[in-house]
Short mmCIF file of C-alpha atoms and ligand atoms in Angstrom, two decimals:
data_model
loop_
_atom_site.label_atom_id
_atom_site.label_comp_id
_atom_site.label_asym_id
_atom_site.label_seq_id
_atom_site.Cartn_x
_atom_site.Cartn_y
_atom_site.Cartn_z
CA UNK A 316 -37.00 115.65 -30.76
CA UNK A 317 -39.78 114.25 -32.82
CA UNK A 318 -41.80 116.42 -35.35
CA UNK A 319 -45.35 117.06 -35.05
CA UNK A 320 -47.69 118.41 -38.26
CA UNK A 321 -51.09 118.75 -37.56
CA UNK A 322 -54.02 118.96 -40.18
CA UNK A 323 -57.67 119.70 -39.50
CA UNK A 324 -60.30 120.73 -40.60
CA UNK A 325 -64.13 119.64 -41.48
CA UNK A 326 -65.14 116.26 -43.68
CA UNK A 327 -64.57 116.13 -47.16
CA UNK A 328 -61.81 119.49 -47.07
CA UNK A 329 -59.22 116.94 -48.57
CA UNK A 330 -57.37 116.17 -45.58
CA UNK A 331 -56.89 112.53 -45.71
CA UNK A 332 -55.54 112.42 -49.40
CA UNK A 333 -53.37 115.86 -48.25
CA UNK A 334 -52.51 114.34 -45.09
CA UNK A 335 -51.10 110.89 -46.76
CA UNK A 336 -49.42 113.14 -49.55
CA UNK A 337 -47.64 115.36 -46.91
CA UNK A 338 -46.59 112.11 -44.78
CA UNK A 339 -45.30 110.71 -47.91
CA UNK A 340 -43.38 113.55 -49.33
CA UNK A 341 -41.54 114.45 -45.44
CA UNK A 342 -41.27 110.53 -44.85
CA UNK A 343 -43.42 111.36 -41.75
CA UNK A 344 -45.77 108.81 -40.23
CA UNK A 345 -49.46 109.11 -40.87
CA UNK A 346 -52.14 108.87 -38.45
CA UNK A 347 -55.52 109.26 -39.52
CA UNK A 348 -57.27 110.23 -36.05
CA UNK A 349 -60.66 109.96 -38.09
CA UNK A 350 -60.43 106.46 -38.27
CA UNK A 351 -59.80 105.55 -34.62
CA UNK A 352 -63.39 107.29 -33.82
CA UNK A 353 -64.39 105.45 -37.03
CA UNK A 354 -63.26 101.78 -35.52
CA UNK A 355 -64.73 102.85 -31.70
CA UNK A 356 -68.31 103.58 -33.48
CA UNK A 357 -68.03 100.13 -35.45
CA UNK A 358 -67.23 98.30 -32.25
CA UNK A 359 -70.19 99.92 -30.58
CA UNK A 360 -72.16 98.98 -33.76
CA UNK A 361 -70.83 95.59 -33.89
CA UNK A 362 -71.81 94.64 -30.08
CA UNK A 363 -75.68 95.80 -30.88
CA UNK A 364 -75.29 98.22 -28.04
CA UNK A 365 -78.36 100.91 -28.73
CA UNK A 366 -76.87 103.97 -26.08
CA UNK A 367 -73.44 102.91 -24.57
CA UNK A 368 -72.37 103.89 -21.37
CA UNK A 369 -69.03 105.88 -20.21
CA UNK A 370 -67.92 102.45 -18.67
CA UNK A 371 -68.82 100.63 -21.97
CA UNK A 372 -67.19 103.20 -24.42
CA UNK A 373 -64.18 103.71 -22.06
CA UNK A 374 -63.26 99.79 -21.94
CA UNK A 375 -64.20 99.94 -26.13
CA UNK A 376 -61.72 102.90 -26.46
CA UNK A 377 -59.42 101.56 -24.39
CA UNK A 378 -59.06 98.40 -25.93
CA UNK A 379 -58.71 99.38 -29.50
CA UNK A 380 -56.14 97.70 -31.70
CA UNK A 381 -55.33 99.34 -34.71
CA UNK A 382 -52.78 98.99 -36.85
CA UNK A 383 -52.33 101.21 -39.76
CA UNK A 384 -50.68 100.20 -43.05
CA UNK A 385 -49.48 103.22 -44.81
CA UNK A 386 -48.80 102.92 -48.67
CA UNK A 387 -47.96 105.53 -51.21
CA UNK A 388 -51.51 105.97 -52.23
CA UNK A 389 -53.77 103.77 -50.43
CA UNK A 390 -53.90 103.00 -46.62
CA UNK A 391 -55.14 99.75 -44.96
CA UNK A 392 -56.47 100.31 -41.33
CA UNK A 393 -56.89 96.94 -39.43
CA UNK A 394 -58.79 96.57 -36.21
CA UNK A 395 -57.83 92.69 -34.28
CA UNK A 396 -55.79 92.33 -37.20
CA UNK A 397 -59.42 92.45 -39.63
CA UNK A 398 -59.16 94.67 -42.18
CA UNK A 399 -61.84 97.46 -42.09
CA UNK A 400 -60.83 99.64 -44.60
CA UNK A 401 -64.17 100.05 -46.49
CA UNK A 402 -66.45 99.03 -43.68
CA UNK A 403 -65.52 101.79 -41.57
CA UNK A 404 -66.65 104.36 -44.33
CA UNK A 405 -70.02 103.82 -44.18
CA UNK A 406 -72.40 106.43 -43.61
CA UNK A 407 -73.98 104.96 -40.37
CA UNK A 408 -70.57 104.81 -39.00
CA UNK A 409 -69.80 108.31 -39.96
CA UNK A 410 -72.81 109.79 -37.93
CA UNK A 411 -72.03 107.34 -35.16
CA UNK A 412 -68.57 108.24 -34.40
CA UNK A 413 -69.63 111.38 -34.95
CA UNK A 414 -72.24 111.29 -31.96
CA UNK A 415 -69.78 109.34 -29.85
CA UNK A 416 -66.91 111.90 -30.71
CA UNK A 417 -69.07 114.24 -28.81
CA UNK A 418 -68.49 112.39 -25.42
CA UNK A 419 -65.66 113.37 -23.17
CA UNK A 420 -65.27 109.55 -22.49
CA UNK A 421 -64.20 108.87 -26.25
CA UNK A 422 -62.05 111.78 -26.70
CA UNK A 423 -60.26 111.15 -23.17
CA UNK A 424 -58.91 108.06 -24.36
CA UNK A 425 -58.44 108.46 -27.96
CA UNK A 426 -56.27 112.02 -27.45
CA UNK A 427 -54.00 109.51 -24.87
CA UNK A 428 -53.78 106.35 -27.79
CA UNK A 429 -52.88 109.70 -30.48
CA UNK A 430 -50.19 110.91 -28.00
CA UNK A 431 -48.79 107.10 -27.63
CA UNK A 432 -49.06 106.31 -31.48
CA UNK A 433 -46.47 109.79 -31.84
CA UNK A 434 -44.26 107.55 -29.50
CA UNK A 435 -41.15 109.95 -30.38
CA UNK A 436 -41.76 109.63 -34.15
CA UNK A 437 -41.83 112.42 -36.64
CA UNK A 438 -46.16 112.40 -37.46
CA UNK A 439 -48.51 113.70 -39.92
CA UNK A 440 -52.01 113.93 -37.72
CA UNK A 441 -54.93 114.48 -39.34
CA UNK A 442 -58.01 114.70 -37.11
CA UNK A 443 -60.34 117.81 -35.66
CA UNK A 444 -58.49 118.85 -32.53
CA UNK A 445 -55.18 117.70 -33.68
CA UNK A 446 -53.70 121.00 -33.13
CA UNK A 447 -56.28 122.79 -30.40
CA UNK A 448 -55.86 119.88 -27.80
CA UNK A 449 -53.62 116.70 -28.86
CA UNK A 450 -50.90 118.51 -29.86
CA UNK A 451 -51.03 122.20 -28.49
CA UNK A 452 -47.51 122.19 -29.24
CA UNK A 453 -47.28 120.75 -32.93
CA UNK A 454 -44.56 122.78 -35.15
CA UNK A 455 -46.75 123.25 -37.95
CA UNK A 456 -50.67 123.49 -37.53
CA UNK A 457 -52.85 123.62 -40.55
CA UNK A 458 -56.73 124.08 -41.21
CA UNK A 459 -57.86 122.72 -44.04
CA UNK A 460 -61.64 124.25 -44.73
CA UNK A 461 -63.46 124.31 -48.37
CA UNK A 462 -66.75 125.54 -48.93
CA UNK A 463 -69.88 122.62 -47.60
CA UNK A 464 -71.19 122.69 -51.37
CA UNK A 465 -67.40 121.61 -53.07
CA UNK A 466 -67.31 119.18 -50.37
CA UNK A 467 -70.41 117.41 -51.04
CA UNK A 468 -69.49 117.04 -54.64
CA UNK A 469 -65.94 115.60 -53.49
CA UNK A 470 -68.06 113.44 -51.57
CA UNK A 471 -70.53 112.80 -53.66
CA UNK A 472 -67.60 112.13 -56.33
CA UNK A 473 -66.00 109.43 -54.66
CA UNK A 474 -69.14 107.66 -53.30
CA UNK A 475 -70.14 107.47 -56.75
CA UNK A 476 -67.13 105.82 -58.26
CA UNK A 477 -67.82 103.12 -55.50
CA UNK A 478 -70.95 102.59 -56.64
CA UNK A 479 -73.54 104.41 -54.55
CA UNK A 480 -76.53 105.72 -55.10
CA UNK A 481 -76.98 108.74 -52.90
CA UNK A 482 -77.66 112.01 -54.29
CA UNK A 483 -75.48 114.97 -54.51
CA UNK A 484 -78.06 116.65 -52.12
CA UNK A 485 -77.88 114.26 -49.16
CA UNK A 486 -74.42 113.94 -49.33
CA UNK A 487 -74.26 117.89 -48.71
CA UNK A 488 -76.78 117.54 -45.98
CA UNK A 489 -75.24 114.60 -44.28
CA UNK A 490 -71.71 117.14 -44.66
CA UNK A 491 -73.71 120.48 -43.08
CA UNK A 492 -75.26 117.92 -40.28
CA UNK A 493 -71.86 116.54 -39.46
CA UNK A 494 -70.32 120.21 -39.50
CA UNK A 495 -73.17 121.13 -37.34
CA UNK A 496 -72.51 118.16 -34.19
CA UNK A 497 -68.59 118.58 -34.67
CA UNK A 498 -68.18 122.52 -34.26
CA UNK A 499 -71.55 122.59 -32.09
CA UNK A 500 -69.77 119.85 -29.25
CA UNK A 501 -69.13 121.26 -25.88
CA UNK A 502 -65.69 119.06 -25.67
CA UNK A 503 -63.01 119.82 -28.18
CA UNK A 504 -64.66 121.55 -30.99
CA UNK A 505 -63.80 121.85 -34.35
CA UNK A 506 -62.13 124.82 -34.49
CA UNK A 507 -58.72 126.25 -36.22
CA UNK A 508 -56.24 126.37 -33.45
CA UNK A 509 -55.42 130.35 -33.10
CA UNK A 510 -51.38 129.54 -34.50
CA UNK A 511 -52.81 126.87 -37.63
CA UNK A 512 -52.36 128.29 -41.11
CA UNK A 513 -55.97 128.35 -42.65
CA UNK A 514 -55.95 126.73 -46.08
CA UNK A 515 -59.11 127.27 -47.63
CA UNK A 516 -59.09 124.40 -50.13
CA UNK A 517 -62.22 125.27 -52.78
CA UNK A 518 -60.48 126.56 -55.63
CA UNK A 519 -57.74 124.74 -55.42
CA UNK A 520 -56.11 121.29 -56.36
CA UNK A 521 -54.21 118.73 -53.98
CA UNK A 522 -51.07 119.68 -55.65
CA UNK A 523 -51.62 123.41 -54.69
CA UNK A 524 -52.81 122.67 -51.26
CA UNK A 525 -49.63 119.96 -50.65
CA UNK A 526 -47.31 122.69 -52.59
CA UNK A 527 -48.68 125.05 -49.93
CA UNK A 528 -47.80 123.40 -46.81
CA UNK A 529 -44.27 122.30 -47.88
CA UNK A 530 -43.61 126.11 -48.51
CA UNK A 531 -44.86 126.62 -44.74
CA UNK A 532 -43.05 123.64 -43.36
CA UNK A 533 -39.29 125.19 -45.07
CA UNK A 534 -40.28 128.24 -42.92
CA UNK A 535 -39.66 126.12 -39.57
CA UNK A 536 -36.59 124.47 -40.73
CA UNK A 537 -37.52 120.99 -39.60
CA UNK A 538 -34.27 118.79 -39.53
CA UNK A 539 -33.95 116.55 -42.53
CA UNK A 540 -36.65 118.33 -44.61
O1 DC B 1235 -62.26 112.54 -40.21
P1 DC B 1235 -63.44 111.55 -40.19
O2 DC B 1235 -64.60 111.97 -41.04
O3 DC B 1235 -62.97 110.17 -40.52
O4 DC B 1235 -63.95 111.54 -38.67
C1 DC B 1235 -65.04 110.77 -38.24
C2 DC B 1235 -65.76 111.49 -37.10
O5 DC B 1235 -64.93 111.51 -35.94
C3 DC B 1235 -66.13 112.94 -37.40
O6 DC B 1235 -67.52 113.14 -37.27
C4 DC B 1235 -65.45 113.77 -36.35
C5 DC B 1235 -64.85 112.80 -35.38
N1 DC B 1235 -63.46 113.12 -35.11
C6 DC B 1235 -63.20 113.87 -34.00
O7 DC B 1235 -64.12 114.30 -33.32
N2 DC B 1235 -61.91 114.14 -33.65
C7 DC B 1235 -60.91 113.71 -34.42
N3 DC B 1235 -59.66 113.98 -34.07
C8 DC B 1235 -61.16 112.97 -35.59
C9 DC B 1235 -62.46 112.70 -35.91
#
């Protein structure tokens, strides 16, 4: 039987570059659940379509082709074989797929493409409701949380190296407002799932955090780990 590790937890916690790390370390598969919401907002954006309709983002969602390319410290994700590694980082497409992560439609048919991308393979899943409603059943859950103020300046951090110019301030807000729609949603909330581990990440470096897990992960005695 395949193994299932789930990670979620709110933006900017660390969960991508813990995720990768994790997937890396077990040899595990790993699927950034982020980034299919990501490509379904980008589609939406890339169509001009102002308020899309369940029939609209069902046949989006549905048609999705995403390939991800996983390397030891950077990941290509390619939607119709273009890659849109950058352009899905932007922050118009963060609030979007945030709004349109809020619609049952969306999340219907992204938790189904999650399931089939497991397809009997050992996974690393990082996402929001990776381990309250994909994967109820996932052997190891973890919640990766960090206080909104570190998590702007990891934010900020990175945007900066890239070459933006938004403030520390508005990155922070932009990370509360996000909080706010995904814990706020009526369909699968952000929320720890009641058996994930909660790592709270603030004072502590990726190292720790991965060190952390692995400890957890020898508890279950996964085969071949
Ligand atoms: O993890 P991220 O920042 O790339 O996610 C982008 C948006 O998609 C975020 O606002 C929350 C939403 N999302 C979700 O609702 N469920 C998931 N499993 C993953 C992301």
């Amino acid at each position: 039987m395949n193994s299932v590790i789930t990670i979620d937890g709110p933006s900017g916690a660390g969960k991508s570059t813990v995720s990768r790390r994790l997937a890396n370390v077990l040899e595990f598969r790993y699927i950034d659940s982020g980034a299919l919401y990501r490509i379904a907002a980008l589609e939406v954006m890339d169509r001009h379509i102002e308020e899309p309709s369940d029939e609209i983002l069902a046949e989006i969602c549905r048609n999705l082709d995403v390939v991800f390319s996983n390397g030891k410290e950077q990941n290509r994700i390619f939607s119709h074989n273009k890659d849109v590694t950058e352009m899905i980082r932007s922050p118009e497409i963060s609030m979007l797929a945030s709004q349109l992560s809020a619609r049952p439609v969306t999340r219907e048919c992204l938790t189904s493409l999650q399931r089939g991308m497991a397809d009997n393979m050992n996974i690393v899943l990082e996402g929001r409701d990776a381990g309250t409603v994909v994967f109820p059943d996932a052997l190891v859950k973890f919640f990766l949380d960090a206080s909104p103020e570190e998590r702007g300046k990891r934010r900020f951090k990175e945007l900066s190296l890239k070459g933006s110019s938004v403030s520390l301030e508005q990155v922070t807000q932009e990370i509360i407002k996000r909080d706010q729609n995904d814990t706020s949603r009526q369909f699968a909330p952000l929320r720890p799932a009641a058996d994930a581990l909660i790592i709270d990440s603030t004072t502590m470096s990726i190292d720790e955090v991965v060190d952390r897990m692995i400890q957890e992960i020898k508890l279950k005695k996964i085969e071949g780990v």
